[in-house]
Coordinates of C-alpha atoms and ligand atoms in Angstrom, one line a residue:
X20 CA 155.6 101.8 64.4
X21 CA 152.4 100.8 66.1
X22 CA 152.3 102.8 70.2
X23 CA 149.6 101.4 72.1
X24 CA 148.9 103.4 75.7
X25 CA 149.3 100.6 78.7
X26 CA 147.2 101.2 81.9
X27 CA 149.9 99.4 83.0
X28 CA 152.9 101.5 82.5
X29 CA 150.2 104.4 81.6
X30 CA 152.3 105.5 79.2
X31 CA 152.3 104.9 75.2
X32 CA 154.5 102.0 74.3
X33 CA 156.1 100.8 71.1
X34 CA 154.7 97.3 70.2
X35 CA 156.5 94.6 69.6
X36 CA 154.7 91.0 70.2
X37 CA 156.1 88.1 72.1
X38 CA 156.4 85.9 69.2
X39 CA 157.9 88.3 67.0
X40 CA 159.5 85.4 65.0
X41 CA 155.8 84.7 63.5
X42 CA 154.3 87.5 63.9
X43 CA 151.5 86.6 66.1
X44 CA 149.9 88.5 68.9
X45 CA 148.4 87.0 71.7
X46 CA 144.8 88.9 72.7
X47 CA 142.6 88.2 75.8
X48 CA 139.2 90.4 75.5
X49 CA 136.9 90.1 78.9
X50 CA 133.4 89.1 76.9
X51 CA 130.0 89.6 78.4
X52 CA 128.1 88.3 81.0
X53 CA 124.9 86.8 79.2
X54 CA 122.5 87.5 81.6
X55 CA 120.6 90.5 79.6
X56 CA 120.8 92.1 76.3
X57 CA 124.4 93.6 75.8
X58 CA 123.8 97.8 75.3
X59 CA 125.5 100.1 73.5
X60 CA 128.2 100.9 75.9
X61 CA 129.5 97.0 76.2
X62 CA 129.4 97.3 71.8
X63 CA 131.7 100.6 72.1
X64 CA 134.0 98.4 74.1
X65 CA 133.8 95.4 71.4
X66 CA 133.9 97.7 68.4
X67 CA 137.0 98.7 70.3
X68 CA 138.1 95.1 70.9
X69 CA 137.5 94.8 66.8
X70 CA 139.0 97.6 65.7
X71 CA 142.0 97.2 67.6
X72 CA 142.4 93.5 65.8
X73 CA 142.4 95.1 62.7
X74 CA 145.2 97.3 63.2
X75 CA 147.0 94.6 64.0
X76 CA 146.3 92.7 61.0
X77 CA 146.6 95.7 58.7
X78 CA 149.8 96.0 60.0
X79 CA 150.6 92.3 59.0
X80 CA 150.2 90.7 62.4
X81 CA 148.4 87.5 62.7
X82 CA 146.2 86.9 65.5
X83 CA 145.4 84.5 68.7
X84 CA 142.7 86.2 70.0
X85 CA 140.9 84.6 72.7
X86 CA 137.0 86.4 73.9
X87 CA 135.3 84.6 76.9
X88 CA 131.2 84.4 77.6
X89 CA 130.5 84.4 81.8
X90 CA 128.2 82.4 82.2
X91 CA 128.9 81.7 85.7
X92 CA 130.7 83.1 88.8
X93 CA 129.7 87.1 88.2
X94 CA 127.8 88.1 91.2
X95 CA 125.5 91.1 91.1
X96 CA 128.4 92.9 92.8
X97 CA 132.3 92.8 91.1
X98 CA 133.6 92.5 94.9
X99 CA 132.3 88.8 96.0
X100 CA 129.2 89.6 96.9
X101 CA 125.4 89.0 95.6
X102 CA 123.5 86.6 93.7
X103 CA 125.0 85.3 90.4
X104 CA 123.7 87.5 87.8
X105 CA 123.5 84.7 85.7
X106 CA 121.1 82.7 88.3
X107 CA 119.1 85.8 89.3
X108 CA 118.3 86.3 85.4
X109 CA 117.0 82.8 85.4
X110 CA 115.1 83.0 88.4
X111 CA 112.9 86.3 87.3
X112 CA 112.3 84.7 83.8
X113 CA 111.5 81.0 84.6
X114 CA 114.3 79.7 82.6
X115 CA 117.7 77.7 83.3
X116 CA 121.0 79.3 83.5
X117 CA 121.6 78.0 80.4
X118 CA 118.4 78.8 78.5
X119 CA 119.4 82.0 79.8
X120 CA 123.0 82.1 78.4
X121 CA 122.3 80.5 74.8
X122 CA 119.4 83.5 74.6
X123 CA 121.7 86.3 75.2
X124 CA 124.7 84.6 73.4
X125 CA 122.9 84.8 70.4
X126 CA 121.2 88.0 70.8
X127 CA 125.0 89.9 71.1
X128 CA 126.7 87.4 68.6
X129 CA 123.5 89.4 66.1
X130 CA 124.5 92.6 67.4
X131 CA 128.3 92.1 66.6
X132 CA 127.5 91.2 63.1
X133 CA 125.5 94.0 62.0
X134 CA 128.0 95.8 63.8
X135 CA 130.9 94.1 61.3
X136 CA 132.1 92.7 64.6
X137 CA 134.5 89.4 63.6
X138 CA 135.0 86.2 65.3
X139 CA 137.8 86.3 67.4
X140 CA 139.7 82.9 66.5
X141 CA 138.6 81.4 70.2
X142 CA 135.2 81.9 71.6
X143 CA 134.9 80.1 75.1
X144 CA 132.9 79.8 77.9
X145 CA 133.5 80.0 81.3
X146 CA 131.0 76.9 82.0
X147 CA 133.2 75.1 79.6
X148 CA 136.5 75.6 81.7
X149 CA 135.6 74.6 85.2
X150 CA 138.0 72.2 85.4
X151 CA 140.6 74.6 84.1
X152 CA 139.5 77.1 87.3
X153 CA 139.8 74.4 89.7
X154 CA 143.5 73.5 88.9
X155 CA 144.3 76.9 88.3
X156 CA 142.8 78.0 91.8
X157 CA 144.8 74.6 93.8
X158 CA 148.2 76.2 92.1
X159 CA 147.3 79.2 94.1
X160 CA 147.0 77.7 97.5
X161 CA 150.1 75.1 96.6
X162 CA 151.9 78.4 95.7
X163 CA 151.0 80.0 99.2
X164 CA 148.8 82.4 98.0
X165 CA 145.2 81.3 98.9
X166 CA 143.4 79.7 102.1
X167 CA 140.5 77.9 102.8
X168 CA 137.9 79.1 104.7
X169 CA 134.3 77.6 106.0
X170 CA 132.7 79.2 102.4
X171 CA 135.6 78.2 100.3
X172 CA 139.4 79.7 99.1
X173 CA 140.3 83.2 99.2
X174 CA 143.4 85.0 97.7
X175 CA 145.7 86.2 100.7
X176 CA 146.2 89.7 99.2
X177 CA 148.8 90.0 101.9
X178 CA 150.9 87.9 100.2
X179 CA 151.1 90.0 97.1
X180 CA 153.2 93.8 97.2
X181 CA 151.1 96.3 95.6
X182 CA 147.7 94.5 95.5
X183 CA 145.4 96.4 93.9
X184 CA 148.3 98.6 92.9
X185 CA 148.8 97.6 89.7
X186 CA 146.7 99.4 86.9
X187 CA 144.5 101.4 89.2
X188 CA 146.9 103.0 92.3
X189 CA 143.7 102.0 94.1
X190 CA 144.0 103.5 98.0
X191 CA 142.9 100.5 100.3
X192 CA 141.7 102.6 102.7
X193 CA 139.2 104.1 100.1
X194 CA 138.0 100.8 98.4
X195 CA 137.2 99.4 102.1
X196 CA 135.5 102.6 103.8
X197 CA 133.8 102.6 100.4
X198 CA 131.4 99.4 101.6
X199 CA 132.1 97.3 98.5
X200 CA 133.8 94.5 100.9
X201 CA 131.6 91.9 103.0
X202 CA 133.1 92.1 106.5
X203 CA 133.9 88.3 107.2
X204 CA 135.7 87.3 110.4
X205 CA 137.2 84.7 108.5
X206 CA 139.2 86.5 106.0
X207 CA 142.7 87.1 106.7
X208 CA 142.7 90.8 105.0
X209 CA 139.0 92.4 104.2
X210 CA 140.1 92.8 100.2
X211 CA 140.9 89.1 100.5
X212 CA 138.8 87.7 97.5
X213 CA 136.7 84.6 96.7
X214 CA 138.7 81.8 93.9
X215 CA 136.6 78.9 94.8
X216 CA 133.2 79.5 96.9
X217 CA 131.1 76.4 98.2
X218 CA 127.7 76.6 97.1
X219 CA 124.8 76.8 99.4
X220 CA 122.4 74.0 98.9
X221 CA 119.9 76.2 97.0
X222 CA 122.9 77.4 94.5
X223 CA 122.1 76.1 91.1
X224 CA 124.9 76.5 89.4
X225 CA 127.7 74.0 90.6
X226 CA 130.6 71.6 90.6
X227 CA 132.2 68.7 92.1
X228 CA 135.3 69.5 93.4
X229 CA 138.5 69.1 96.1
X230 CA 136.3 71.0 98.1
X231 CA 132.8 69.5 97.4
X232 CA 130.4 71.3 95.5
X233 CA 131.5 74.7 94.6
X234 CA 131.6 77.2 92.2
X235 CA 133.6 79.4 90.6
X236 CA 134.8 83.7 91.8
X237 CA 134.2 85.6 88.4
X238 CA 138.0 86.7 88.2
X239 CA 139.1 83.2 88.0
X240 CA 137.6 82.3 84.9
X241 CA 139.7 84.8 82.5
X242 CA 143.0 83.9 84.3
X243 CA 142.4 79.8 83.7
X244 CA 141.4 80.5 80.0
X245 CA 143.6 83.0 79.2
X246 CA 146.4 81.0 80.7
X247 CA 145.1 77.6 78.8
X248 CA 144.8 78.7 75.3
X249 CA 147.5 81.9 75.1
X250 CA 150.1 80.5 77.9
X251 CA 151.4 82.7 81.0
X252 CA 152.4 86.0 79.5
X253 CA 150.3 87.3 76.4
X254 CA 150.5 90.1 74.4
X255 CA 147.3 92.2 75.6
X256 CA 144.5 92.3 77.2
X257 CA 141.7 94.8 76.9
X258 CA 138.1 95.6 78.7
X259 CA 136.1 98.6 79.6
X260 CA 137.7 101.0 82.3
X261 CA 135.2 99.6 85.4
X262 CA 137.1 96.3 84.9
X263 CA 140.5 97.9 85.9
X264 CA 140.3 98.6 89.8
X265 CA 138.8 95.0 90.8
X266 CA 138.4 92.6 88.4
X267 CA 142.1 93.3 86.0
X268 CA 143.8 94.1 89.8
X269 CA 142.4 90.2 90.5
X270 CA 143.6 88.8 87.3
X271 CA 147.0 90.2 87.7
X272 CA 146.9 88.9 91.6
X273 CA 145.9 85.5 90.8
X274 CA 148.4 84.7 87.9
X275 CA 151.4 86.3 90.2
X276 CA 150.0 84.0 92.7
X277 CA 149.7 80.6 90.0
X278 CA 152.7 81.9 87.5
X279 CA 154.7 84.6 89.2
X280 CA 154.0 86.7 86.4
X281 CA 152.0 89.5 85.5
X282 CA 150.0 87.4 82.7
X283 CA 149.4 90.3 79.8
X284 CA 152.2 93.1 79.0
X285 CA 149.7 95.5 77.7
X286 CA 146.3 96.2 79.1
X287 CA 144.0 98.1 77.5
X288 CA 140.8 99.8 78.7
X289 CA 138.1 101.5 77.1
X290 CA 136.6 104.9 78.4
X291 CA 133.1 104.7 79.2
X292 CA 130.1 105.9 77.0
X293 CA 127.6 108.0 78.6
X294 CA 124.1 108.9 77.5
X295 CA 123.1 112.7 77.6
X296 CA 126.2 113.4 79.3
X297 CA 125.4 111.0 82.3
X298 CA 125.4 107.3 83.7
X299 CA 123.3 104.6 81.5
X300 CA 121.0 103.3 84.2
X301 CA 117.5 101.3 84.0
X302 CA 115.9 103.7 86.2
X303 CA 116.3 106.2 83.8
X304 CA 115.2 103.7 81.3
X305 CA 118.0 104.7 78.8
X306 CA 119.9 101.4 78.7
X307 CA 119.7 101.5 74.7
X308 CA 120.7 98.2 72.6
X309 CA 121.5 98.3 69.2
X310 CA 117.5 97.3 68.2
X311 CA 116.3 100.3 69.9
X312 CA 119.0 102.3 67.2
X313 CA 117.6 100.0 64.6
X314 CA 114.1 101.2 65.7
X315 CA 114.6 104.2 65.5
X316 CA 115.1 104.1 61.5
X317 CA 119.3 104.2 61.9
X318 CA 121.7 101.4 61.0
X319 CA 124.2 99.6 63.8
X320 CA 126.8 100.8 61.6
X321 CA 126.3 104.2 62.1
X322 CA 126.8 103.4 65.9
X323 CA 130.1 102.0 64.8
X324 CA 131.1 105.1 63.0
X325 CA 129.6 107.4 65.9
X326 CA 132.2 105.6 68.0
X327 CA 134.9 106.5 66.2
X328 CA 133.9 110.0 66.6
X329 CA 135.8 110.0 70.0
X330 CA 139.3 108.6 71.0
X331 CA 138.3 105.2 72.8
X332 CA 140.3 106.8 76.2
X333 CA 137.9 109.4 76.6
X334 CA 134.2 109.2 77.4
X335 CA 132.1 109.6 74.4
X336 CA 128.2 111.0 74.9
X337 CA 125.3 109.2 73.2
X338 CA 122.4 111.6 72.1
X339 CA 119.5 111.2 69.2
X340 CA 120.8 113.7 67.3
X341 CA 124.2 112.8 67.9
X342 CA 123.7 109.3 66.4
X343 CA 121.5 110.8 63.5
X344 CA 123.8 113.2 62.3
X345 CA 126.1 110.3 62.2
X346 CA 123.8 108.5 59.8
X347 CA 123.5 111.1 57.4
X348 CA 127.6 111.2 57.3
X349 CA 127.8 107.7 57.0
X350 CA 125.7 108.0 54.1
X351 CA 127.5 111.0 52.4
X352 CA 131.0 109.0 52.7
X353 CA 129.4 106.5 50.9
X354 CA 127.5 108.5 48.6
X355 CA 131.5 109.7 47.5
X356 CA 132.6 106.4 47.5
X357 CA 130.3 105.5 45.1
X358 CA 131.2 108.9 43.0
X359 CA 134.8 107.5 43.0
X360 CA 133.8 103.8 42.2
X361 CA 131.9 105.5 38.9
X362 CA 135.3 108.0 38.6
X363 CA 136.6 107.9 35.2
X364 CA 140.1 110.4 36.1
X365 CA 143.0 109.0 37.4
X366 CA 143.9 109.7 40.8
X367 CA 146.9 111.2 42.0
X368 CA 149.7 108.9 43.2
X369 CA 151.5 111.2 45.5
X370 CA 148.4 111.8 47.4
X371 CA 146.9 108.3 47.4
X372 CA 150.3 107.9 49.3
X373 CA 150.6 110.0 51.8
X374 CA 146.6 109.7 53.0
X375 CA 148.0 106.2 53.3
X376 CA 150.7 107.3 55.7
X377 CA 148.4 109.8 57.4
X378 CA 145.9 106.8 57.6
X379 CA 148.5 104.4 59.2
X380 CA 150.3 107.1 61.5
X381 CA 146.5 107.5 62.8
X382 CA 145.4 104.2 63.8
X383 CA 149.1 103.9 64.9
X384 CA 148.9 106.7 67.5
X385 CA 147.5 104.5 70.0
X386 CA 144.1 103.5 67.9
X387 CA 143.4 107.4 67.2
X388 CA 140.4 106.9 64.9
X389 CA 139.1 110.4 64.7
X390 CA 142.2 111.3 62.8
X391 CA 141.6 108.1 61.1
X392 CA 138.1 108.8 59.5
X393 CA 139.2 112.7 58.9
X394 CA 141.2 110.8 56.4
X395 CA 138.6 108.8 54.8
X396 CA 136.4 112.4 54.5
X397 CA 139.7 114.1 52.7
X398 CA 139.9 111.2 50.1
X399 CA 136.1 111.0 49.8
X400 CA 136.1 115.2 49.2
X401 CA 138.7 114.7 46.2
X402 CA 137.6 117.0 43.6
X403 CA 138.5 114.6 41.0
X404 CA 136.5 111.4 40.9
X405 CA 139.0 108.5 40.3
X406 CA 138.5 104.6 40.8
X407 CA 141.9 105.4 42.4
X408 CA 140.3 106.9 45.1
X409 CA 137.8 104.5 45.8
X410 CA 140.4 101.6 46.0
X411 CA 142.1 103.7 48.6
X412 CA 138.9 103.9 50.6
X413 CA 137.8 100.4 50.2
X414 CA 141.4 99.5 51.5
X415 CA 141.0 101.7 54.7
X416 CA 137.8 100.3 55.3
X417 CA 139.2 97.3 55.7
X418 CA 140.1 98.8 59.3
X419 CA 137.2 100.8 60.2
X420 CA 134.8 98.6 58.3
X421 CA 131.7 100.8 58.0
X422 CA 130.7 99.2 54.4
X423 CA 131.8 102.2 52.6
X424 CA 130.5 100.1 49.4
X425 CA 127.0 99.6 50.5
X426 CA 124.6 101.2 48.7
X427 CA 122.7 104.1 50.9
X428 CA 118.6 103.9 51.0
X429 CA 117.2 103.3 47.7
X430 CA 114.6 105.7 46.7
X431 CA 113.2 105.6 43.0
X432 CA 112.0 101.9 42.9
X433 CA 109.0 100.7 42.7
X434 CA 108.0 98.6 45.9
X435 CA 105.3 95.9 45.7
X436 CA 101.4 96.7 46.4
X437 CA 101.7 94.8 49.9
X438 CA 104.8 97.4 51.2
X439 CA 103.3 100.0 49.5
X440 CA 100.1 99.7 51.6
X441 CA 101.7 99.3 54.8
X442 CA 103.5 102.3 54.1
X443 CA 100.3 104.2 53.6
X444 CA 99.1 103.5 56.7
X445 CA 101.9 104.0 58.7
X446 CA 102.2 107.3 57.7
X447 CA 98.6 107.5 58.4
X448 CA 99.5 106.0 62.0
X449 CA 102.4 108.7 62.8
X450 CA 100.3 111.8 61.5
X451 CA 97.9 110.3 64.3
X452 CA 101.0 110.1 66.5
X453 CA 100.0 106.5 67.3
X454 CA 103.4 105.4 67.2
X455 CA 102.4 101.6 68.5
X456 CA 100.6 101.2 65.7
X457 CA 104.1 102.6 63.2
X458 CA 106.4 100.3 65.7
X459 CA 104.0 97.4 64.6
X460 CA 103.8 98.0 60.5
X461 CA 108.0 98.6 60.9
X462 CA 107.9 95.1 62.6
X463 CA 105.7 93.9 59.6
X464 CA 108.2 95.6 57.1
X465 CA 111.3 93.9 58.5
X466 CA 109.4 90.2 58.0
X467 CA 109.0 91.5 54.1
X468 CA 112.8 92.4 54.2
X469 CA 113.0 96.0 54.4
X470 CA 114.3 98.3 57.0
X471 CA 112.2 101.8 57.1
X472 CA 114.1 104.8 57.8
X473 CA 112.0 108.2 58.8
X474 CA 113.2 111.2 57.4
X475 CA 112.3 114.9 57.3
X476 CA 111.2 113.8 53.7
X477 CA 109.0 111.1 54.9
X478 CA 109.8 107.0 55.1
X479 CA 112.6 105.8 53.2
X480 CA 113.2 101.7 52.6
X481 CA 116.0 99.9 52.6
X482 CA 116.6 96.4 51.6
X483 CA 117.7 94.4 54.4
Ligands
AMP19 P1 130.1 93.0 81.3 O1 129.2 92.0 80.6 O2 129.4 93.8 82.4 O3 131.3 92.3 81.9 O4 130.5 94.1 80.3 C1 131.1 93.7 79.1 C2 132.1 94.8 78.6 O5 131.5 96.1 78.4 C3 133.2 95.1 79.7 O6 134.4 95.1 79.0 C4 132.8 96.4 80.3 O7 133.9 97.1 80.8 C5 132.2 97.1 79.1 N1 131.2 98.2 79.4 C6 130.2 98.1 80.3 N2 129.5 99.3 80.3 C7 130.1 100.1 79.4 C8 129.9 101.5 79.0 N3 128.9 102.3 79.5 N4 130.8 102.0 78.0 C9 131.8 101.2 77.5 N5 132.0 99.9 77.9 C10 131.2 99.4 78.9
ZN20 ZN1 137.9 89.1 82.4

């Protein structure tokens, strides 16, 4: 039986789906805010998102899995206040909103492929759904819930018991002394939150509405959209753990306020990552993306299995080496997988079944994927090599989905004079330490299709 842990309950819960009569389970994943590239700690959240999916499917669920892309309404600050981030971006690079959003659309949907990320089966943007927002936000007020004010409708969180109770046993007192809400006389209650905000004349992002031109608050979008395409209640709902005190607590006050129901029965919330055991931040210029791993000579699927070197509940530290070292055992799995495929024993029945149980009971413990890949490592150690074996790993892969077939760096072929030459001279250019100069010929390597890994034995191609 599959026990997912609900920030809601906080407790491990067996899971049964709403619609248990076709199997299908109802997903709503916040998605990013395309206003930048998407780093390394929003992909731990996605491979998250993904993996979860396919431990549903593995255990014969089908799916209605619904991501959003904000491309509107999230202000620099989750409580109301700020510029749009999505507007500011624009504004410091010359560009519309929307130049803006089809940019970093397209620069994370790349990311989530190399990552063996999958299309969720709906893919929808906020921009999109305005009309959705605006219906969704006049159910509010007709429901009591909201008021007007001279800068547009708020949520009356007085009207709801245990706002901001929820998921997060937030203490009022603590999120107000703590700054993050605007004082505004007009508010009824100071956590009172923006649905529907009229946009200043300089705003370039809005609508025509009941209320004139407005725009959309960020927390309205997921509640329209997930209420449009998966209905009031849904199975679950995930996100990163920052999203739980404001923006799930807002979600959960807005659909009691449209619905009268809490609108997901499991939420789900990934720890964060940290880097060298502390906060990602630009200042300490360490806000990685996936092409500064790639740069660095190591594969976005080694990020994927590094994640899974940590239970997605508990914070999980990004270093070099850690990342490296996952490389290199990415590379011996598959370097025993490929022992296996060229097995000629037969594998042993018995075992192939019970690393099949231990494999489900893993992932079914909540997601637990460190006990999940110790099982891959057992199989791939087998003593005896046995296409058995391999057909066991190719089938688990089908959950952690790290290419176990793929064949590692090639090394004994003969490469064309061209690469050969740039090779030359950018080992030439990293004895020197000029390490411009290497970035540039790696550059020039990727245009002739091969990816260059640097190893204590020197640089090693791989096909791309
Ligand atoms: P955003 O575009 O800011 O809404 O973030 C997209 C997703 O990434 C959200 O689910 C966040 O909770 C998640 N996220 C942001 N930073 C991190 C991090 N350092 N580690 C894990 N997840 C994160
Ligand atoms: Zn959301």
């Amino acid at each position: 039986m599959l026990k997912l842990y609900n920030t809601l309950t906080k407790q491990k819960e067996d899971f049964k789906p709403i619609d248990e009569k076709n199997n299908v389970v109802g997903i709503y994943s916040c998605g990013l805010t395309v206003y930048n590239y998407a780093h390394i700690g929003n992909m731990r959240t996605y491979i998250f998102m993904d993996t979860l999916r396919k431990v549903l499917k593995y255990n014969g669920y089908k799916l209605k899995h619904v991501m959003n892309i904000t491309d509107v309404g999230h202000l620099t600050s989750d409580a109301d206040e700020g510029e749009d981030k999505m507007a500011k971006s624009a504004r410091e690079q010359h560009k519309t909103v929307y130049e803006i959003a089809k940019m970093y659309t397209e620069a994370y949907q790349k990311d989530f492929k190399k990552l063996n990320i999958e299309d969720t089966e709906y893919l929808v943007k906020a921009t999109d759904h305005i009309k959705d927002m605006e219906e969704y936000v006049k159910e509010i007020m007709a429901n009591g819930y909201a008021y007007e004010t001279s800068k547009g409708v708020y949520f009356d969180t007085s009207k709801m018991e245990n706002y901001g109770r929820m998921l997060s046993n937030n203490n009022m007192e603590e999120l107000l002394s703590g700054a993050r809400v605007e004082v505004d006389s007009e508010k009824r209650n100071p956590q009172d939150f923006a649905l529907w905000i009229k946009a200043p004349k300089e705003h370039i992002m809005k609508w025509d509405s009941f209320l004139g031109l407005c725009y959309p608050g960020w927390h309205i979008e997921c509640s329209a959209m997930s209420r449009k395409y998966l209905g009031d209640v849904f199975d679950i709902h995930t996100g990163g753990v920052d999203h739980i005190p404001i923006h799930h607590e807002n979600e959960i006050a807005q659909a009691i306020g449209a619905t009268g129901h809490i609108p997901a029965k499991i939420w789900m919330h990934v720890e964060f990552l940290q880097i060298n055991g502390g906060k990602m931040s630009k200042s300490l210029k360490n806000v990685y993306t996936i092409s500064d791993i790639e740069k660095e000579g190591i594969e976005p699927l080694a990020y994927r299995y590094f994640t899974f070197s940590a239970h997605y509940r508990t914070k999980l530290n990004f270093t070099w080496d850690a990342i490296k070292s996952a490389q290199v055992a990415l590379n011996r799995l598959r370097e025993a997988t490929k022992q296996h495929k060229n097995g000629a024993e037969k594998g042993d029945q018995n075992k192939i079944k019970e690393y099949k149980e231990r494999f489900l009971n893993a992932i079914n413990d909540d997601i637990n994927m460190p006990l999940a890949i110790a099982v891959l490592w057992d199989v791939a150690r087998e003593n005896v090599k046995s296409k058995d074996y391999y057909n066991l790993l190719m089938e688990l892969d089908k959950v952690t989905s790290l290419d176990l077939d793929k064949e590692n760096v090639e090394e004994e072929i003969e490469y064309p004079e061209e690469v050969k030459a740039i090779l030359e001279e950018r080992k030439n250019a990293r004895d020197n330490k000029n390490f411009a100069k290497s970035d540039e010929l790696r550059d020039k390597l990727k245009d002739l299709g091969y990816t260059v890994i640097d190893s204590k034995e020197g640089q090693k191609l791989k096909k791309i």
